[in-house]
mmCIF file of C-alpha atoms and ligand atoms in Angstrom:
data_model
loop_
_atom_site.group_PDB
_atom_site.id
_atom_site.type_symbol
_atom_site.label_atom_id
_atom_site.label_comp_id
_atom_site.label_asym_id
_atom_site.label_seq_id
_atom_site.Cartn_x
_atom_site.Cartn_y
_atom_site.Cartn_z
ATOM 1 C CA MET A 1 196.597 107.260 160.417
ATOM 2 C CA THR A 2 195.358 110.804 160.375
ATOM 3 C CA VAL A 3 198.270 113.314 160.366
ATOM 4 C CA LEU A 4 198.241 117.068 161.412
ATOM 5 C CA TYR A 5 200.846 119.124 159.864
ATOM 6 C CA ILE A 6 202.087 122.030 161.980
ATOM 7 C CA ALA A 7 205.031 124.370 162.250
ATOM 8 C CA SER A 8 206.554 125.435 165.590
ATOM 9 C CA GLY A 9 205.034 128.646 166.862
ATOM 10 C CA ALA A 10 202.544 128.952 163.929
ATOM 11 C CA CYS A 11 198.785 129.352 163.973
ATOM 12 C CA SER A 12 198.631 125.556 163.802
ATOM 13 C CA LEU A 13 199.162 125.567 167.591
ATOM 14 C CA ALA A 14 195.374 125.892 168.002
ATOM 15 C CA ALA A 15 194.579 122.671 166.158
ATOM 16 C CA HIS A 16 197.658 121.025 167.797
ATOM 17 C CA SER A 17 196.316 121.837 171.241
ATOM 18 C CA LEU A 18 193.007 120.287 170.328
ATOM 19 C CA VAL A 19 194.681 116.997 169.492
ATOM 20 C CA HIS A 20 195.880 116.843 173.096
ATOM 21 C CA GLU A 21 192.697 118.491 174.618
ATOM 22 C CA LEU A 22 190.476 115.844 172.994
ATOM 23 C CA ASP A 23 193.040 112.935 173.081
ATOM 24 C CA LEU A 24 192.619 112.353 169.458
ATOM 25 C CA PRO A 25 194.553 109.492 167.652
ATOM 26 C CA ILE A 26 196.257 111.952 165.299
ATOM 27 C CA ARG A 27 200.017 111.994 164.526
ATOM 28 C CA ILE A 28 201.645 115.451 164.635
ATOM 29 C CA GLU A 29 204.164 116.208 161.826
ATOM 30 C CA SER A 30 206.198 119.315 162.308
ATOM 31 C CA VAL A 31 207.363 120.932 158.996
ATOM 32 C CA ALA A 32 209.435 123.871 157.838
ATOM 33 C CA LEU A 33 207.590 126.775 156.218
ATOM 34 C CA ARG A 34 208.661 128.921 153.261
ATOM 35 C CA THR A 35 211.146 126.264 152.200
ATOM 36 C CA PRO A 36 210.791 124.826 148.727
ATOM 37 C CA ASP A 37 211.645 121.211 149.665
ATOM 38 C CA SER A 38 209.398 121.145 152.771
ATOM 39 C CA PRO A 39 207.031 118.106 152.824
ATOM 40 C CA ILE A 40 204.143 120.503 153.385
ATOM 41 C CA HIS A 41 204.071 121.269 149.568
ATOM 42 C CA ALA A 42 203.095 117.710 148.880
ATOM 43 C CA VAL A 43 200.132 118.011 151.319
ATOM 44 C CA ASN A 44 198.985 121.581 150.794
ATOM 45 C CA PRO A 45 199.845 123.190 147.526
ATOM 46 C CA LEU A 46 199.857 126.619 149.324
ATOM 47 C CA GLY A 47 202.634 125.392 151.556
ATOM 48 C CA ARG A 48 200.788 126.462 154.689
ATOM 49 C CA VAL A 49 199.806 124.900 157.996
ATOM 50 C CA PRO A 50 197.631 123.633 159.612
ATOM 51 C CA ALA A 51 196.786 120.794 157.231
ATOM 52 C CA LEU A 52 195.099 117.575 158.239
ATOM 53 C CA GLN A 53 195.589 114.545 156.159
ATOM 54 C CA LEU A 54 192.937 111.806 156.717
ATOM 55 C CA ASP A 55 193.507 108.121 156.558
ATOM 56 C CA ASP A 56 192.206 108.089 152.953
ATOM 57 C CA GLY A 57 194.654 110.775 151.867
ATOM 58 C CA THR A 58 192.034 113.579 151.750
ATOM 59 C CA VAL A 59 193.469 116.848 153.037
ATOM 60 C CA LEU A 60 191.645 119.452 154.998
ATOM 61 C CA THR A 61 193.102 122.998 155.353
ATOM 62 C CA GLU A 62 192.009 126.328 156.872
ATOM 63 C CA ASN A 63 191.708 126.823 160.608
ATOM 64 C CA SER A 64 188.158 127.900 160.128
ATOM 65 C CA ALA A 65 187.228 124.412 158.917
ATOM 66 C CA LEU A 66 189.861 122.335 160.870
ATOM 67 C CA LEU A 67 189.085 123.622 164.371
ATOM 68 C CA PRO A 68 185.396 122.850 164.086
ATOM 69 C CA TYR A 69 186.128 119.456 162.420
ATOM 70 C CA LEU A 70 188.408 118.369 165.283
ATOM 71 C CA ALA A 71 186.024 119.526 167.991
ATOM 72 C CA ASP A 72 183.084 117.782 166.339
ATOM 73 C CA LEU A 73 185.049 114.452 166.661
ATOM 74 C CA ARG A 74 184.470 114.765 170.473
ATOM 75 C CA PRO A 75 181.236 116.818 170.950
ATOM 76 C CA GLU A 76 181.005 115.620 174.462
ATOM 77 C CA ALA A 77 184.124 117.620 175.395
ATOM 78 C CA GLY A 78 182.062 120.887 174.807
ATOM 79 C CA LEU A 79 184.643 122.784 172.890
ATOM 80 C CA PHE A 80 182.177 123.696 170.196
ATOM 81 C CA ALA A 81 178.425 123.567 170.277
ATOM 82 C CA PRO A 82 175.481 121.597 168.782
ATOM 83 C CA ALA A 83 174.521 122.203 165.172
ATOM 84 C CA GLY A 84 171.812 124.854 164.925
ATOM 85 C CA SER A 85 172.598 126.416 168.265
ATOM 86 C CA TRP A 86 173.161 130.181 168.595
ATOM 87 C CA GLU A 87 176.321 129.390 170.606
ATOM 88 C CA ARG A 88 177.782 127.514 167.635
ATOM 89 C CA THR A 89 177.020 130.351 165.365
ATOM 90 C CA GLN A 90 178.773 132.850 167.648
ATOM 91 C CA ILE A 91 181.847 130.655 167.978
ATOM 92 C CA GLN A 92 181.937 130.484 164.093
ATOM 93 C CA SER A 93 181.542 134.251 163.928
ATOM 94 C CA TRP A 94 184.639 134.781 166.090
ATOM 95 C CA ILE A 95 186.652 132.200 164.173
ATOM 96 C CA GLY A 96 185.799 133.985 160.997
ATOM 97 C CA TYR A 97 186.801 137.346 162.523
ATOM 98 C CA LEU A 98 190.058 135.944 163.817
ATOM 99 C CA THR A 99 190.953 134.437 160.391
ATOM 100 C CA SER A 100 190.027 137.418 158.284
ATOM 101 C CA GLU A 101 190.462 140.588 160.365
ATOM 102 C CA VAL A 102 193.302 139.549 162.769
ATOM 103 C CA HIS A 103 195.410 136.867 160.954
ATOM 104 C CA VAL A 104 195.140 137.859 157.269
ATOM 105 C CA GLY A 105 194.129 141.442 157.743
ATOM 106 C CA GLY A 106 196.706 142.298 160.497
ATOM 107 C CA PHE A 107 199.461 139.862 161.126
ATOM 108 C CA ARG A 108 200.076 138.931 157.437
ATOM 109 C CA PRO A 109 201.055 142.365 156.200
ATOM 110 C CA LEU A 110 202.877 143.000 159.391
ATOM 111 C CA ASN A 111 205.010 139.845 159.065
ATOM 112 C CA ARG A 112 205.094 139.470 155.302
ATOM 113 C CA PRO A 113 205.000 142.901 153.647
ATOM 114 C CA GLU A 114 206.817 141.388 150.644
ATOM 115 C CA ARG A 115 203.519 139.877 149.711
ATOM 116 C CA TYR A 116 202.004 143.296 149.363
ATOM 117 C CA SER A 117 204.833 145.098 147.579
ATOM 118 C CA ALA A 118 208.001 144.019 145.808
ATOM 119 C CA ASP A 119 209.431 147.458 146.675
ATOM 120 C CA GLU A 120 211.408 147.006 149.915
ATOM 121 C CA GLY A 121 211.221 150.734 150.504
ATOM 122 C CA ALA A 122 207.460 150.403 150.966
ATOM 123 C CA HIS A 123 207.680 147.673 153.682
ATOM 124 C CA PRO A 124 208.059 150.021 156.781
ATOM 125 C CA GLY A 125 204.908 151.835 155.696
ATOM 126 C CA ILE A 126 203.030 148.606 155.160
ATOM 127 C CA ARG A 127 204.145 147.304 158.469
ATOM 128 C CA ALA A 128 203.106 150.526 160.291
ATOM 129 C CA GLN A 129 199.629 150.491 158.647
ATOM 130 C CA ALA A 130 199.212 146.795 159.390
ATOM 131 C CA ALA A 131 200.122 147.301 163.093
ATOM 132 C CA GLU A 132 197.347 149.977 163.267
ATOM 133 C CA GLN A 133 194.834 147.677 161.539
ATOM 134 C CA LEU A 134 195.746 144.798 163.751
ATOM 135 C CA HIS A 135 195.408 146.925 166.889
ATOM 136 C CA GLN A 136 191.975 148.093 165.821
ATOM 137 C CA ALA A 137 190.863 144.535 165.088
ATOM 138 C CA LEU A 138 192.091 143.412 168.496
ATOM 139 C CA ALA A 139 190.575 146.357 170.302
ATOM 140 C CA HIS A 140 187.129 145.120 169.165
ATOM 141 C CA ILE A 141 187.887 141.748 170.866
ATOM 142 C CA GLU A 142 189.265 143.488 173.897
ATOM 143 C CA ARG A 143 185.993 145.425 174.386
ATOM 144 C CA HIS A 144 183.999 142.286 174.012
ATOM 145 C CA LEU A 145 186.104 140.466 176.544
ATOM 146 C CA ASN A 146 185.635 143.178 179.205
ATOM 147 C CA GLY A 147 183.585 141.569 181.981
ATOM 148 C CA ARG A 148 183.688 138.105 180.197
ATOM 149 C CA GLN A 149 185.956 135.247 180.873
ATOM 150 C CA TRP A 150 185.871 133.761 177.374
ATOM 151 C CA LEU A 151 184.670 134.804 173.973
ATOM 152 C CA VAL A 152 181.346 132.873 174.068
ATOM 153 C CA ASP A 153 179.046 131.841 176.938
ATOM 154 C CA GLU A 154 181.534 131.870 179.727
ATOM 155 C CA ARG A 155 183.260 128.640 178.747
ATOM 156 C CA TYR A 156 186.499 127.838 176.757
ATOM 157 C CA SER A 157 185.798 127.012 173.218
ATOM 158 C CA ILE A 158 187.815 126.552 170.057
ATOM 159 C CA ALA A 159 187.433 130.270 169.407
ATOM 160 C CA ASP A 160 189.396 130.909 172.563
ATOM 161 C CA ALA A 161 192.026 128.449 171.563
ATOM 162 C CA TYR A 162 192.451 130.327 168.289
ATOM 163 C CA LEU A 163 192.549 133.641 170.026
ATOM 164 C CA GLY A 164 195.079 132.231 172.539
ATOM 165 C CA VAL A 165 197.534 131.617 169.722
ATOM 166 C CA PHE A 166 197.386 135.175 168.410
ATOM 167 C CA ALA A 167 197.629 136.533 172.014
ATOM 168 C CA GLY A 168 200.876 134.629 172.282
ATOM 169 C CA TRP A 169 202.279 136.527 169.281
ATOM 170 C CA LEU A 170 201.631 139.951 170.747
ATOM 171 C CA PRO A 171 204.414 140.414 173.332
ATOM 172 C CA ARG A 172 207.052 140.481 170.621
ATOM 173 C CA LEU A 173 205.192 143.371 168.996
ATOM 174 C CA GLY A 174 206.119 145.634 171.897
ATOM 175 C CA GLU A 175 204.405 148.554 173.735
ATOM 176 C CA ARG A 176 201.873 149.432 171.178
ATOM 177 C CA PHE A 177 199.969 146.143 172.068
ATOM 178 C CA ALA A 178 200.603 146.195 175.777
ATOM 179 C CA ASP A 179 197.140 147.831 176.461
ATOM 180 C CA LEU A 180 195.271 144.694 175.482
ATOM 181 C CA ALA A 181 194.973 143.297 179.060
ATOM 182 C CA GLN A 182 191.930 141.123 178.360
ATOM 183 C CA ILE A 183 193.431 139.354 175.370
ATOM 184 C CA ALA A 184 196.668 138.886 177.380
ATOM 185 C CA ARG A 185 194.527 137.284 180.199
ATOM 186 C CA VAL A 186 192.829 134.888 177.686
ATOM 187 C CA GLY A 187 196.294 134.180 176.190
ATOM 188 C CA ALA A 188 197.727 133.293 179.666
ATOM 189 C CA ALA A 189 194.708 131.087 180.452
ATOM 190 C CA PHE A 190 195.158 129.285 177.093
ATOM 191 C CA ARG A 191 198.834 128.777 177.629
ATOM 192 C CA ALA A 192 198.237 127.412 181.151
ATOM 193 C CA ARG A 193 195.981 124.529 179.909
ATOM 194 C CA PRO A 194 197.778 121.121 180.241
ATOM 195 C CA ALA A 195 196.869 120.320 176.584
ATOM 196 C CA VAL A 196 198.546 123.562 175.348
ATOM 197 C CA GLN A 197 201.540 122.984 177.601
ATOM 198 C CA LYS A 198 201.884 119.529 175.924
ATOM 199 C CA ALA A 199 201.609 121.090 172.464
ATOM 200 C CA LEU A 200 204.092 123.837 173.369
ATOM 201 C CA ALA A 201 206.562 121.319 174.765
ATOM 202 C CA ALA A 202 206.240 119.120 171.547
ATOM 203 C CA GLU A 203 206.950 122.333 169.488
ATOM 204 C CA GLY A 204 210.031 123.086 171.508
ATOM 205 C CA LEU A 205 208.522 126.263 172.946
ATOM 206 C CA LEU A 206 208.739 125.621 176.713
HETATM 207 N N1 GSH B 301 193.979 130.921 155.923
HETATM 208 C C1 GSH B 301 194.890 129.916 156.504
HETATM 209 C C2 GSH B 301 196.211 130.603 156.844
HETATM 210 C C3 GSH B 301 197.224 129.618 157.307
HETATM 211 C C4 GSH B 301 198.660 130.297 157.384
HETATM 212 O O1 GSH B 301 198.881 131.394 156.792
HETATM 213 N N2 GSH B 301 199.541 129.648 158.057
HETATM 214 C C5 GSH B 301 200.889 130.156 158.238
HETATM 215 C C6 GSH B 301 201.517 129.880 159.609
HETATM 216 S S1 GSH B 301 200.647 130.812 160.869
HETATM 217 C C7 GSH B 301 201.726 129.518 157.103
HETATM 218 O O2 GSH B 301 201.674 128.286 156.876
HETATM 219 N N3 GSH B 301 202.649 130.363 156.472
HETATM 220 C C8 GSH B 301 203.479 129.837 155.518
HETATM 221 C C9 GSH B 301 203.279 130.610 154.167
HETATM 222 O O3 GSH B 301 202.403 131.364 154.043
HETATM 223 O O4 GSH B 301 204.172 130.349 153.292
HETATM 224 C C10 GSH B 301 194.345 129.325 157.815
HETATM 225 O O5 GSH B 301 193.632 130.017 158.497
HETATM 226 O O6 GSH B 301 194.486 128.112 158.054
#
């Protein structure tokens, strides 16, 4: 059976929500992160989630590949778009932006400054700079969402699911991020979806 490896509260929540959204026959396996004996290391040598292990043992990693892969298993649900369509290209563009500018460009140095400098004294500065970069990256999304319900073509897509996860991480970052009302709105709409509620409950987050 296909297995999706996730960690509670991690970016894997987007893929996890799709399993429920699309009613896919995929088993969810929750693992610990940054723990040497976690089973994730046998699946993904980088020790990261999400990771999808197919029936034949093949492993697919990276949100940017995994979210489209899962959505394409049930194209009739309309969470992605047909190959060759402009809509599909736009959804891919937002997924690329969220992966690179928001997750790795912003959240990673903010949450893991030790990956950027072994000098602990440098960490507050790395965090402060990362918070600024993250805010700038999100402000671009905020402007795009002004007057729009969702990221692409006025319907919920895998790009919104991915954004919804990051939106859920913002409240703990405090006042600096409280001005991002459109992103908060998309985050609340994501969280209200029955499939997301199921995933959150399974991750022990309700
Ligand atoms: N580029 C990867 C990043 C995945 C990633 O960094 N996942 C985090 C959880 S949000 C993780 O597994 N962190 C554990 C670690 O880096 O050791 C993707 O987009 O799928």
